[in-house]
Every structure is written in C-alpha cells, then in structure tokens.
Coordinates of C-alpha atoms and ligand atoms in Angstrom, one line a residue:
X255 CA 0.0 0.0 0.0
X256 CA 1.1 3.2 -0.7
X257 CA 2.0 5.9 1.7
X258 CA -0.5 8.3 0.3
X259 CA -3.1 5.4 0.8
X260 CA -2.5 5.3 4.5
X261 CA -2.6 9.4 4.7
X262 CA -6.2 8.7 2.6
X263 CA -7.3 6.2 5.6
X264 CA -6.1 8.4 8.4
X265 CA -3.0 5.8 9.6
X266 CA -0.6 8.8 9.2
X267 CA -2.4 11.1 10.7
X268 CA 0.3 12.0 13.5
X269 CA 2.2 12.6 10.7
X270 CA 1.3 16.8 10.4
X271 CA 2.7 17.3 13.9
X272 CA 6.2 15.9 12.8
X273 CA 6.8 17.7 9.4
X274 CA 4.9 20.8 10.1
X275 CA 2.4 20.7 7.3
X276 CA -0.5 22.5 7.3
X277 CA -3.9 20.2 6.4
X278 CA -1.5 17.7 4.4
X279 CA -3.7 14.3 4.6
X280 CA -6.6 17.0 2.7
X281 CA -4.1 18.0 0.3
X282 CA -3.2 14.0 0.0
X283 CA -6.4 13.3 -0.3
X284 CA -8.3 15.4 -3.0
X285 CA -5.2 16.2 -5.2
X286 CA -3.9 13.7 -7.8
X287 CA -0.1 13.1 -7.0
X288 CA 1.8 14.7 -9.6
X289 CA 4.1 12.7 -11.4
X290 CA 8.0 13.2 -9.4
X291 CA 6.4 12.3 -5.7
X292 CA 6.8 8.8 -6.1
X293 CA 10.6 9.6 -6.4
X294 CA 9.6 10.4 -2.5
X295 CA 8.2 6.9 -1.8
X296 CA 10.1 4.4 0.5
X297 CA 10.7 0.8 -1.1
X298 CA 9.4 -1.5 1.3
X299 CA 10.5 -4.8 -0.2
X300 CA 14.4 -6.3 -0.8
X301 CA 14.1 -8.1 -4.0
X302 CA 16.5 -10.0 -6.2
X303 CA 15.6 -11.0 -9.9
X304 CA 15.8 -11.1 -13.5
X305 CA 14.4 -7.9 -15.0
X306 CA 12.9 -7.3 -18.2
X307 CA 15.2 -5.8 -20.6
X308 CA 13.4 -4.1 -23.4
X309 CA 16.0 -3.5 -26.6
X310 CA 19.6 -4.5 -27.3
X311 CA 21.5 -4.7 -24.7
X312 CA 25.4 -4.3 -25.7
X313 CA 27.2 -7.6 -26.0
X314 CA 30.5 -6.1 -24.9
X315 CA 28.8 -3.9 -21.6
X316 CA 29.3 -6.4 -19.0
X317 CA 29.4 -5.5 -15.1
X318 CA 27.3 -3.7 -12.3
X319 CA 25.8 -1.0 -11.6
X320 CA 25.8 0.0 -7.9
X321 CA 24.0 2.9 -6.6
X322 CA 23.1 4.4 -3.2
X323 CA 19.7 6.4 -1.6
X324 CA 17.3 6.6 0.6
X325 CA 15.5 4.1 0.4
X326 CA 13.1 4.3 3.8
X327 CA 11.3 7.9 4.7
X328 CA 9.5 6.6 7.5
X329 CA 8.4 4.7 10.5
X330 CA 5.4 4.6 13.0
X331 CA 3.4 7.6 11.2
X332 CA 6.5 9.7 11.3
X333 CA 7.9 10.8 7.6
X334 CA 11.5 11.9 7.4
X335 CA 11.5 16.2 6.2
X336 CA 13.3 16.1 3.4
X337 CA 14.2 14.0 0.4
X338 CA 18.1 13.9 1.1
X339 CA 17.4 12.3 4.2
X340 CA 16.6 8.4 4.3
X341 CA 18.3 5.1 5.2
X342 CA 20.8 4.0 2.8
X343 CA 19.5 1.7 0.6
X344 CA 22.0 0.1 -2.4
X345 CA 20.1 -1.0 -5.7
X346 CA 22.5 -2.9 -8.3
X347 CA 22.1 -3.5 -11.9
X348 CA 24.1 -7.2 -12.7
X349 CA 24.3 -6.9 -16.4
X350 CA 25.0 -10.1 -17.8
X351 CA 25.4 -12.2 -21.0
X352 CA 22.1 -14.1 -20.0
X353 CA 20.1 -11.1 -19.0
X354 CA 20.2 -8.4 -16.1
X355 CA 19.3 -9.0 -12.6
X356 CA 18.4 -6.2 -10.3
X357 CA 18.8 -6.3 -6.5
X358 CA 18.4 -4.3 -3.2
X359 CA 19.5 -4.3 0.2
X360 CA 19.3 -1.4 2.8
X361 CA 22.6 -1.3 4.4
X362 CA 22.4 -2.4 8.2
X363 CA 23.3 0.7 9.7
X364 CA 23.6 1.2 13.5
X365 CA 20.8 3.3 13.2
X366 CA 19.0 0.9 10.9
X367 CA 19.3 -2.4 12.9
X368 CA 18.0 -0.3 15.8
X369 CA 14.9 1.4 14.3
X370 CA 14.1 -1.7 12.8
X371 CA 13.8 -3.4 16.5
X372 CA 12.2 -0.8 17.8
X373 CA 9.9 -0.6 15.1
X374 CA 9.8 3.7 15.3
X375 CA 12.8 6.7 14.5
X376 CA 15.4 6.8 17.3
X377 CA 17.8 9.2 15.7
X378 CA 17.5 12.2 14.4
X379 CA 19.7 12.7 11.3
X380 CA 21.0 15.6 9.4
X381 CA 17.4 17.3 7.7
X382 CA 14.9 15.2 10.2
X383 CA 14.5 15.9 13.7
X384 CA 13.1 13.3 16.4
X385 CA 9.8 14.6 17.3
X386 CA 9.5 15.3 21.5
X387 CA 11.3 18.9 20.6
X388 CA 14.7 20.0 21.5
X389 CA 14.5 17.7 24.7
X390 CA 15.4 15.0 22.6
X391 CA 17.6 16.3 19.7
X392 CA 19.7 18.4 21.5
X393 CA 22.6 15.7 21.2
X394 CA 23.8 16.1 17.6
X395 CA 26.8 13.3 18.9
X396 CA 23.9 11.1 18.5
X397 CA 23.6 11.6 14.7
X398 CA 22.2 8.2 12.8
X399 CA 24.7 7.8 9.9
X400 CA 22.5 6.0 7.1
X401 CA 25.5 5.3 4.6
X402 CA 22.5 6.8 1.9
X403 CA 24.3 9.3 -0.5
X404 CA 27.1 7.4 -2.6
X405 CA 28.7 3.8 -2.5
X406 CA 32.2 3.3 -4.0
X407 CA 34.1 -0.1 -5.5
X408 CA 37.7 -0.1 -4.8
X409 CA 39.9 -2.4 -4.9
X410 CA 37.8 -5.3 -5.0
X411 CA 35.8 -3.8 -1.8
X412 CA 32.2 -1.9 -1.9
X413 CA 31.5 1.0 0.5
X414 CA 28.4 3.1 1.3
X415 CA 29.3 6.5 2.4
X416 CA 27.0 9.0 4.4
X417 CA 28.4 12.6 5.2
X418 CA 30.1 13.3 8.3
X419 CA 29.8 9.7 9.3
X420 CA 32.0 6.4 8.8
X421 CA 31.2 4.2 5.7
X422 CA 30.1 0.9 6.0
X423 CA 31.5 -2.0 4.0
X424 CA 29.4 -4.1 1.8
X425 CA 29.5 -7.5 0.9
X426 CA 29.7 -7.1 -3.5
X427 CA 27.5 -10.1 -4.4
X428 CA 25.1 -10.5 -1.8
X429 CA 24.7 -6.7 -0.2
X430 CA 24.8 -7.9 3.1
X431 CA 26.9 -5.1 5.4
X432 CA 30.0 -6.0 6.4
X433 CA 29.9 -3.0 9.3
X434 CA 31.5 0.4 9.7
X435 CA 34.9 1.0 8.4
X436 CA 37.8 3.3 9.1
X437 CA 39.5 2.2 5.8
X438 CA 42.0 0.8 8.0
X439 CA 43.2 3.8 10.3
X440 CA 42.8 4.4 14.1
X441 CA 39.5 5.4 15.4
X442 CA 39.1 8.9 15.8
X443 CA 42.1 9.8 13.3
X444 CA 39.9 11.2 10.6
X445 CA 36.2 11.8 8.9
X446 CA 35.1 10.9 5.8
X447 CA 32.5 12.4 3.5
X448 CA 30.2 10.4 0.7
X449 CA 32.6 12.2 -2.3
X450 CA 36.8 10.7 -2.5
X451 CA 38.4 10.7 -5.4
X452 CA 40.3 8.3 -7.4
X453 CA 43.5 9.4 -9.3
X454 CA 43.2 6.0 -12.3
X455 CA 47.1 7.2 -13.1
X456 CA 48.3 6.9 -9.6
X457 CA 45.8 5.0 -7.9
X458 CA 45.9 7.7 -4.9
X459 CA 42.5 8.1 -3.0
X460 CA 41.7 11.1 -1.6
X461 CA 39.1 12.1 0.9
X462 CA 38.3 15.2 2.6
X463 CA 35.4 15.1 5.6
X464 CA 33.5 17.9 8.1
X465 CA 33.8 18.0 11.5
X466 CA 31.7 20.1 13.3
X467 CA 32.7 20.9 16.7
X468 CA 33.1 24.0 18.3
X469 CA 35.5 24.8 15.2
X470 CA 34.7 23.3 11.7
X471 CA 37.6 20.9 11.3
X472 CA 38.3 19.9 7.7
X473 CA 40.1 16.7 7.6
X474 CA 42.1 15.3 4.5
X475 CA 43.0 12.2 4.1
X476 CA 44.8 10.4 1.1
X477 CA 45.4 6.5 0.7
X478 CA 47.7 4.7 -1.8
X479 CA 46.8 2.8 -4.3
X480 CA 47.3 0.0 -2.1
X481 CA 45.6 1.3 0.6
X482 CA 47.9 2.8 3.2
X483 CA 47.7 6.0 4.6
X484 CA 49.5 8.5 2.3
X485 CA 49.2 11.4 4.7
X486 CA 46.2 12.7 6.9
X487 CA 46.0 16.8 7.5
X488 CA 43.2 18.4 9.6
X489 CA 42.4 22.3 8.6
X490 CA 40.6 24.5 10.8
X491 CA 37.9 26.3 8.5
X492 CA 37.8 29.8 8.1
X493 CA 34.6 29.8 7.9
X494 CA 31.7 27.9 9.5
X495 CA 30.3 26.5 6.4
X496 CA 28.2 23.2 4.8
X497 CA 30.4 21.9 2.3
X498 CA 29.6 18.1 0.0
X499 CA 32.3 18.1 -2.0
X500 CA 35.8 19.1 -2.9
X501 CA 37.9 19.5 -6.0
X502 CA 41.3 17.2 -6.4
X503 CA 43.9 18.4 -9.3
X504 CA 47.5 16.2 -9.7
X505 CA 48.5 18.5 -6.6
X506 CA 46.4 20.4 -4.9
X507 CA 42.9 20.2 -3.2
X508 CA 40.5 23.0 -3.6
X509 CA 37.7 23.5 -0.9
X510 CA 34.5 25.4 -1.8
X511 CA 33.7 27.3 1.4
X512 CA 30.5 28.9 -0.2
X513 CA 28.2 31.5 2.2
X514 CA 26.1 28.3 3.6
X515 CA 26.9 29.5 7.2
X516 CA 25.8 26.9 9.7
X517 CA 24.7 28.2 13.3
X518 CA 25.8 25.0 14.8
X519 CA 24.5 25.9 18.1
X520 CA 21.3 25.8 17.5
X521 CA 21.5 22.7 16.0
X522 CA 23.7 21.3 18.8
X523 CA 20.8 22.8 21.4
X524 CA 18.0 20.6 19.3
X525 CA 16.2 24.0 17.9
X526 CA 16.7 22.7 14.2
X527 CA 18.4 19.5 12.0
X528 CA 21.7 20.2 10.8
X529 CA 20.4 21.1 7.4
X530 CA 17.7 23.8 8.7
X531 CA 20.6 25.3 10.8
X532 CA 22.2 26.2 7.2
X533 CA 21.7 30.4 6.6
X534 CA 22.5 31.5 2.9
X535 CA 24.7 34.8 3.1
X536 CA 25.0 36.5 -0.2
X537 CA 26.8 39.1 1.2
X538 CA 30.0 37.5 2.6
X539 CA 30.6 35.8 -1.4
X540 CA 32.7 32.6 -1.6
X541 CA 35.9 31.3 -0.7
X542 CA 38.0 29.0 -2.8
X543 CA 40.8 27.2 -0.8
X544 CA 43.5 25.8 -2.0
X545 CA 46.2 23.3 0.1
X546 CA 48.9 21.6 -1.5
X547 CA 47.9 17.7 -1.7
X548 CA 50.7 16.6 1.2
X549 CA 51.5 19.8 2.1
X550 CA 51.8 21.4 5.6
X551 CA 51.8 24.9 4.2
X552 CA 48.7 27.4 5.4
X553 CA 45.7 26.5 2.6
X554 CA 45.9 29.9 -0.3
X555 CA 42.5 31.8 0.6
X556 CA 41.0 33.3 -2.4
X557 CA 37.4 35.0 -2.0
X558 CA 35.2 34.5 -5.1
X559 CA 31.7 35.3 -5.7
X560 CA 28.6 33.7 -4.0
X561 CA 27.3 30.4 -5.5
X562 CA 25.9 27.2 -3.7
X563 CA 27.6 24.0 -4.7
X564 CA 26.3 20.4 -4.2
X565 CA 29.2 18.7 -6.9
X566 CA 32.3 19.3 -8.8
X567 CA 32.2 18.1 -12.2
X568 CA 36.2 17.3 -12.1
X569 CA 39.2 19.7 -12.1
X570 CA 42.7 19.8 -13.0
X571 CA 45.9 22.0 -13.4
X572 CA 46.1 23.9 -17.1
X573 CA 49.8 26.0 -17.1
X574 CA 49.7 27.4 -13.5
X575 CA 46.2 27.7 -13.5
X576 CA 43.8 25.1 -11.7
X577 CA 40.3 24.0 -14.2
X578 CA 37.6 23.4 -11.6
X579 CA 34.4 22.9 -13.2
X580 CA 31.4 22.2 -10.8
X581 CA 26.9 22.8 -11.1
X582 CA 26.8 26.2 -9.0
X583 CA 23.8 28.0 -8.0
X584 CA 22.7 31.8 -7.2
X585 CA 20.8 30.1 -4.7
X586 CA 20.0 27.2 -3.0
X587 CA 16.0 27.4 -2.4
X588 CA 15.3 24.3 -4.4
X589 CA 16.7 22.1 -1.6
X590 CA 16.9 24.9 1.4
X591 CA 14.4 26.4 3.4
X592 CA 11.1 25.7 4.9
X593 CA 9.7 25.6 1.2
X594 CA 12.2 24.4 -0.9
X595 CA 10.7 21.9 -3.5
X596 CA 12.9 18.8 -2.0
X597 CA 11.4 19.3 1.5
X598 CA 7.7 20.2 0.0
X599 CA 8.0 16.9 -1.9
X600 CA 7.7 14.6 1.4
X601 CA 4.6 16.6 2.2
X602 CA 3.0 16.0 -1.1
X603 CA 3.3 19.3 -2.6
X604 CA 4.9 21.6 -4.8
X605 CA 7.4 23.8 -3.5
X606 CA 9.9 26.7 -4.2
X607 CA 11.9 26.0 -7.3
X608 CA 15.0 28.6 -6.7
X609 CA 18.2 29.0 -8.7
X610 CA 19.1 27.0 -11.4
X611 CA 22.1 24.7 -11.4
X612 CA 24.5 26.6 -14.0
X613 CA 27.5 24.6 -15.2
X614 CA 30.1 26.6 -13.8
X615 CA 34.0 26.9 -14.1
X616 CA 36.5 28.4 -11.8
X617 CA 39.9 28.8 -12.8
X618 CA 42.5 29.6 -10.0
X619 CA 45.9 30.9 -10.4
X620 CA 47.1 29.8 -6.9
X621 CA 50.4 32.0 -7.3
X622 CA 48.8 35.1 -7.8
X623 CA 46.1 34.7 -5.1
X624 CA 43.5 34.8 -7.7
X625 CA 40.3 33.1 -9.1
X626 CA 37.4 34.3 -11.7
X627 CA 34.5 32.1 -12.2
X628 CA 33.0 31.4 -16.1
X629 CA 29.3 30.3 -16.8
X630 CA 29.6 27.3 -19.2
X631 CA 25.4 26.6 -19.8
X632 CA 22.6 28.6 -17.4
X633 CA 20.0 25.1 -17.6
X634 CA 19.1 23.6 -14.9
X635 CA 21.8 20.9 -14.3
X636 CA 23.0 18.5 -11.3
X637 CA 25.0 15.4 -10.3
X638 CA 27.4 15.7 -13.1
X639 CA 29.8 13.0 -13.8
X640 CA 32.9 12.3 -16.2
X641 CA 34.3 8.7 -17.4
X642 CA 36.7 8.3 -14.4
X643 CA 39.0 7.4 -16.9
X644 CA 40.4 11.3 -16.6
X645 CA 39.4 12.4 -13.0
X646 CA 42.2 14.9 -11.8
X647 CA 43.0 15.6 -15.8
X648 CA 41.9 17.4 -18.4
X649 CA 38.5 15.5 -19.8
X650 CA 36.7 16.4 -22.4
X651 CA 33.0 15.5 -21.5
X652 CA 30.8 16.1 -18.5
X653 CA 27.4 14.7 -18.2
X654 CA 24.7 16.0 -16.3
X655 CA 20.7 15.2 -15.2
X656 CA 18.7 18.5 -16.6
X657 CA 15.6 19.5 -15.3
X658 CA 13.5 21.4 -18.1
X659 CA 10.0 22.0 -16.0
X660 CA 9.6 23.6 -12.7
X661 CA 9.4 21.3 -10.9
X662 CA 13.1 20.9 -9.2
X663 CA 13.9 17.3 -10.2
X664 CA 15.3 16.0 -13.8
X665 CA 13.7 14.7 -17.0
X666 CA 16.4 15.1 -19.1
X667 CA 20.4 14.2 -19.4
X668 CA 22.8 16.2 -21.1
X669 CA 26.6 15.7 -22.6
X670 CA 28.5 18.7 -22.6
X671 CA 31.9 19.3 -24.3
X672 CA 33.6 21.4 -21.6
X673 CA 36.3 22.5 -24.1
X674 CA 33.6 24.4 -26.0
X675 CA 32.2 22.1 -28.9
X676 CA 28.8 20.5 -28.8
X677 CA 25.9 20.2 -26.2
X678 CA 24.1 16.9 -26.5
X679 CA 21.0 16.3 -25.0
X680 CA 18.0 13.6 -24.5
X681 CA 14.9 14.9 -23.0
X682 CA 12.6 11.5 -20.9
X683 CA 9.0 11.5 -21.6
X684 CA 6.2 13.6 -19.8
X685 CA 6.2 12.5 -16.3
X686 CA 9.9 10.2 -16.5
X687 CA 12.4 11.5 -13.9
X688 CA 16.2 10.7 -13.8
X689 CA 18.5 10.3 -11.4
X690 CA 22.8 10.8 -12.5
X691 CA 23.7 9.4 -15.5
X692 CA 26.9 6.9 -15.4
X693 CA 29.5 6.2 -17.7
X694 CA 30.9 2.8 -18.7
X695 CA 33.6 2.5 -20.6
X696 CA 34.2 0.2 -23.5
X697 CA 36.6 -2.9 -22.9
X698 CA 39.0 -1.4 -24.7
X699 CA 38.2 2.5 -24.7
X700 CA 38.4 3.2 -21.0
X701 CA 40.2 6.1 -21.5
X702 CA 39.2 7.5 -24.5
X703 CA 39.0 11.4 -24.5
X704 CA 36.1 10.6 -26.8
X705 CA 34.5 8.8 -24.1
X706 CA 33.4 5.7 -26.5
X707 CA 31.3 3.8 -24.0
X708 CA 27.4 4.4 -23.1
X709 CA 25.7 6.3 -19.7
X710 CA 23.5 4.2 -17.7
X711 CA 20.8 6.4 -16.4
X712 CA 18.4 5.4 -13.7
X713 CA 14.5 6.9 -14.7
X714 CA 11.3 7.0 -13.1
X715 CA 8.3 6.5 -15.2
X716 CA 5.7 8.2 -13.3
X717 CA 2.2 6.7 -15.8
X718 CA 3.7 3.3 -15.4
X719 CA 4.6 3.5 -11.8
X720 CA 7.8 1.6 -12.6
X721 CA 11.5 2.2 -12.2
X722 CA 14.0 1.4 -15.5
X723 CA 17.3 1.6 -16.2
X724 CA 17.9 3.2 -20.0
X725 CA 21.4 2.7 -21.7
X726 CA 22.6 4.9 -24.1
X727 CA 25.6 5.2 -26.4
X728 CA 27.7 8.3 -24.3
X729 CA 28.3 9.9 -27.6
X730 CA 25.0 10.0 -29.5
X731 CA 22.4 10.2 -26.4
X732 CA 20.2 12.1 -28.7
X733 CA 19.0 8.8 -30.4
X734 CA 17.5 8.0 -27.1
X735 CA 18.2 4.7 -25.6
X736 CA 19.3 1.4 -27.0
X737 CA 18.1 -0.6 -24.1
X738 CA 15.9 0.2 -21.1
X739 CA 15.5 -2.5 -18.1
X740 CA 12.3 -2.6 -17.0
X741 CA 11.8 -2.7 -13.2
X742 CA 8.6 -4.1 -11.4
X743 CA 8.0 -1.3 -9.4
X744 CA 9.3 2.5 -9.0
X745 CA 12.7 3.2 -6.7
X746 CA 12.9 6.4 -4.6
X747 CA 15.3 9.0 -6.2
X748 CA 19.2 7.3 -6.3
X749 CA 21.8 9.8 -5.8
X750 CA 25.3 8.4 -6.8
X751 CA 26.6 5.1 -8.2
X752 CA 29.2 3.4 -9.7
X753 CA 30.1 1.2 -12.4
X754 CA 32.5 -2.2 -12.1
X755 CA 33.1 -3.5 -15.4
X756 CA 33.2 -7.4 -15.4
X757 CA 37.0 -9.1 -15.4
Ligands
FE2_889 FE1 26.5 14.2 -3.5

C-alpha cells in the first residue's frame, strides 16, 4: 500500500505534527499526486531478480551497476523532512550475458538495525528531527549515519558513504553489510564524507570530511593505491560553512567554502536539524581554498563570488592555473528552506523552485592569489559525472541530469563538451524522472578522451509507476536509448553510483 493510501485512511495522521504541514492528509487526499512524488516513496521490499530488458543490450557492456539512496522515509506515522534524508539503501544492476538482474538491500546501519527493533525513529539525522522537541535532539553526537548518499568499488571492496559519518562495507554479491569501516586507520584519526576521489594514473585516493565541533575541522586524508595511509592533515575552517564536496587536481585540493553559514549551536541545542541550521549569506561571497595535496603549508584563501555548490564536475591544473568545473547555483531554495521543493516533496506538494544549477567553471591561479569564475550553460543541471578514466586531468565531456520544468527534479540528461564544442542532450517522456547518468567505458576504450562507451541512467516513469534503467551510447544520447530494463516497481530518487566492469 502506498504511503499516500495510508494518509487517505487516516494511519498517518500524526504525521502533520512531525513535518509541520498545514492540512496535508486533505491535500493528500483530493489532489492527484503529480508525477516526481513517487521519487519520494520508500521501497518496502528487498528483491532480487531477472528484469525485463526491453531492446539491445550491448554484447560487450558487462558488469554492475551500484548505486546508493534513501531508500526508507518513514516509520510509525512519522515521515522523514526532506528528500536527502533516508536510510541508505543500495540498488544494483548485474548486467549479464544471459540477462540483467536487479537487487536491493538497505545497508544495516547502526541506526538501521536499531529502528528496525524498535519498530519507530530513534535518531534524528542531518534534515529530520526526532519529534518530543529539543529535549530529545539536542545531542547532535547522536547523529544516525545512514550510509544513503554514494557507495564506492575499490579495490575489490564496496563502500556506502554517508556525510560526516563512517562508511560501512558491503559484501559485493550479496549486499549484506559487512559493518562500519575506518578504511583501516585508528579510530578517531579522521572523517570521511560520501565524495573521494580516485587518481586512475596513480591510484591515490583522496578524501576530505567535516567535522563540526566548536570549530569546523576539515580533515584530508589520502590512501595509496594499495591502501595505506599516504598522509592525513586536519584544517581549521575559516569559515563555518556546509560543504559536500571538494575538487582534487594532480597537486592540490581546492575547498568550496561557499556563504552556507551553519549556526551550529542551535542545532547542537536541538532547535533545528543540521540542514535547517544552514543560513544563505549572499553578502560574505565565496571562498575557494586551495592546500597543496601533502603539504603542511597554510591552505591559499582566495574569495570569489557567492554560489551554492552540491558537486564538482572534475578539475585539473592547465599551465599554472587550476580548471575546476562544478553545477553552481545563485541560490539554494530548491533544496533549502522551509519551502524548498525537496522538502515540500515529502509533504506532497509543490514547492519553491529557486536558482538553477548553471554549469560553472572556476579557474584559480594559486600564485597570484586569484580566481574568476565562467558560466559554461545557465540550464538547470545537477550530479554531473565524467568517465573516471580522466578524473584529476583534463576531460573532455561532463554529463549531467537536466531538469526542463519547474518542478526541481530531472527529465532530461545532457553531454556537454567542456572545451567548448557540442551540447548533446535527451529529453525523458512527460512525467519520466532521472536520477545521475553513469558512464561505462568500453573494454577497450576506458580512457578514450572521446568517451566511447554508453551512460547508464536510472529513470522513473511516473504513468507506469515503474523504475527502468535506460542505456545509451555516451556519444550519440540524442538517439534516445538502445536498451531500457524494466523494473517491477518504481525506486525512490538514487543519488550516486558506480560502475564495475566485469573481469
Ligand atoms: Fe553528493
């Protein structure tokens, strides 16, 4: 049964007092849902099967897909405030010569195994609040990680990150959760965040994480290709600031310390989540900075102008200037504030739609202290991704999700040439919804600067209240898809994956 079902027979009804909604079982009730709420619905089920695959499926694209989300918004009546905010739940695509299975498995959590028992929320997490008031969320130490945003294959090992908490390992084949992980250092040594990156020429891993005390600590942390520590550095923040993610060139890191200033004590007193505690300041502009990857040096500080960032698209070092490429908003409305469309979403309704995501471009000159920022394409764009293939180097494509309504979410993927030649772009069906698009490489074309290989793109198809994944050819996604496997039900909104081509 469907969440709104329950709302229409009254079993939610407790559920107003949690979220703050004004007459939302009405609402519910006498207004069709429109088309991108069920991107808002939990999946109640773990399945493992053979999907339908509708098409030609590539004889030579052979491997997995994993991806990571929420998968659960709520529990006992009570419904989770915002669409960022839900256990972890991993969804895989086994693409094989005799057909493609699908599979799903919320990762068993601390937080999860303990809800689950207790059949209710016991945690409040980083855009949800307990309900009982500040009483019982003033301990932020008491955070739920849900290991929800991104999961990551490295050497041979599978890991669900959350932000600001530990990642849990994953058991590749099966799902099953291994448990939390430091990646093999002491406890307490260093934080991790749901966005490292991978160097493919040296095999470096790099990984930056928030703390937030009563400084923000920004710790660094890069592994060897092996594995072992290459260094660890904390930074104390010059600025108390939400930040996701992080650009990584051949030799520097460059932190985004955009005006998303957090008032941390009123979240550590239990007055809001750690998301509502986020205050947009126009005024005080951005701050790029940049540290020397294995350096001790004091990070270069170079103020830039105001724009929210969820991603980088990839960066890299040009002369003696640094490329950073990134989605970058004038604002963050769509996702912040009491209104914003990816908090009205879990209430049903339709809400602000601010700033769109503009594919954006800084390019630093460290030396000189200086940074100017380029607009590359105003649409509406988010979770970019490249073929790893050139992370940390010049690439030539990014490829984003592109929402062309007003509704906040994406019907549409785009391939952009970031050294200036043609914009490619696929546009879903009336009331289809897509999550980041995901590049796998060729056997033999991995890295390709033409990036021969096709995007695997997760979509929502709203009329037939079913989930597919649609395969394209990365360099003509204009013909639409060649494939599409056809799910048996719809998935809440994924947020990042990865591919793992077969040996
Ligand atoms: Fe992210």
């Amino acid at each position: 049964m469907q969440r709104r079902d329950l709302l229409k027979l009254g079993v939610l009804s407790t559920l107003d007092a949690f979220t703050g909604a004004r007459g939302l079982a009405q609402t519910v009730a006498s207004a069709p849902p429109l088309p991108w709420f069920a991107l808002a619905n939990s999946m109640d089920q773990e399945l493992n099967y053979a999907a339908r695959v509708e098409g030609q499926m590539p004889h030579n694209l052979r491997g997995t897909l994993f991806r990571d989300g929420p998968g659960l918004f709520e529990r006992a009546g009570w419904r989770k405030q915002h669409i960022l905010d839900g256990d972890g739940m991993i969804r895989c695509y086994r693409i094989a010569s005799d057909g493609v299975t699908f599979q799903n498995r919320f990762v068993r959590t601390t937080k999860y195994l303990d809800e689950s028992k207790a059949g209710q929320y016991l945690y409040s997490t980083w855009a949800s609040q307990l309900p009982g008031g500040p009483a019982r969320n003033a301990r932020p130490d008491f955070h739920g990680g849900q290991a929800g945003i991104s999961v990551r294959w490295r050497n041979n090992q599978l890991y669900a990150f959350d932000e600001s908490f530990q990642p849990y390992q994953l058991e590749p084949q099966s799902l099953l959760t291994r448990g939390v992980t430091l990646l093999g250092l002491p406890s307490g040594l260093t934080v991790y965040s749901a966005h490292p990156k991978e160097d493919p020429v040296s095999g470096a891993w790099i990984h930056f994480g928030t703390q937030y005390g009563p400084t923000l600590q920004i710790h660094l942390t890069e592994f060897d290709r092996e594995g072992k520590l290459n260094w660890h550095r904390v930074l104390q923040a010059p600025r108390y600031v939400y930040v996701h993610d992080f650009f990584v060139t051949e030799r520097y890191i460059v932190l985004h310390l955009h005006p998303a200033f957090m008032d941390v004590a009123s979240w550590q007193a239990g007055q809001t989540s750690l998301l509502g505690c986020i205050q947009w300041r126009l005024e005080a502009g951005g701050l790029l900075l940049v540290v020397h990857r294995g350096g001790s040096e004091n990070p270069i500080q170079i103020e830039t102008e105001a724009v929210w960032m969820w991603h980088g698209v990839n960066a890299y070092e040009r002369g003696g200037e640094i490329v950073a490429d990134c989605v970058a908003y004038d604002n963050p409305s769509t996702f912040v504030g009491p209104e914003a469309s990816w908090r009205a979403v879990m209430n049903d309704q339709q809400g602000v739609v601010g700033a769109p995501g503009a594919i954006r471009r800084f390019v630093i000159a460290p030396d000189q202290r200086r940074a100017r920022m380029e607009t590359l394409d105003t649409g509406s764009h988010e979770f970019p991704t490249i073929n790893p293939a050139h992370a940390l180097r010049q690439n030539r494509y990014g490829y984003f999700g592109l929402g062309t309504d007003d509704t906040g979410f994406w019907n549409a993927i785009v391939r952009m040439d970031m050294l200036g030649g043609r914009r490619q772009q696929f546009t879903f069906q009336p009331g289809q919804y897509c999550a980041e698009p995901i590049f796998a490489a060729g056997p033999d074309k991995a890295d390709s600067l033409q990036d021969e290989g096709w995007l695997l793109v997760e979509v929502l198809d709203s009329r037939l209240q079913q989930n597919c994944l649609a395969v394209f050819r990365a360099n003509r996604i204009e013909d639409g898809p060649i494939a599409k496997v056809w799910l048996t039900h719809t998935l809440p909104l994924s947020f990042h994956g990865c591919w793992v081509q077969a040996e």
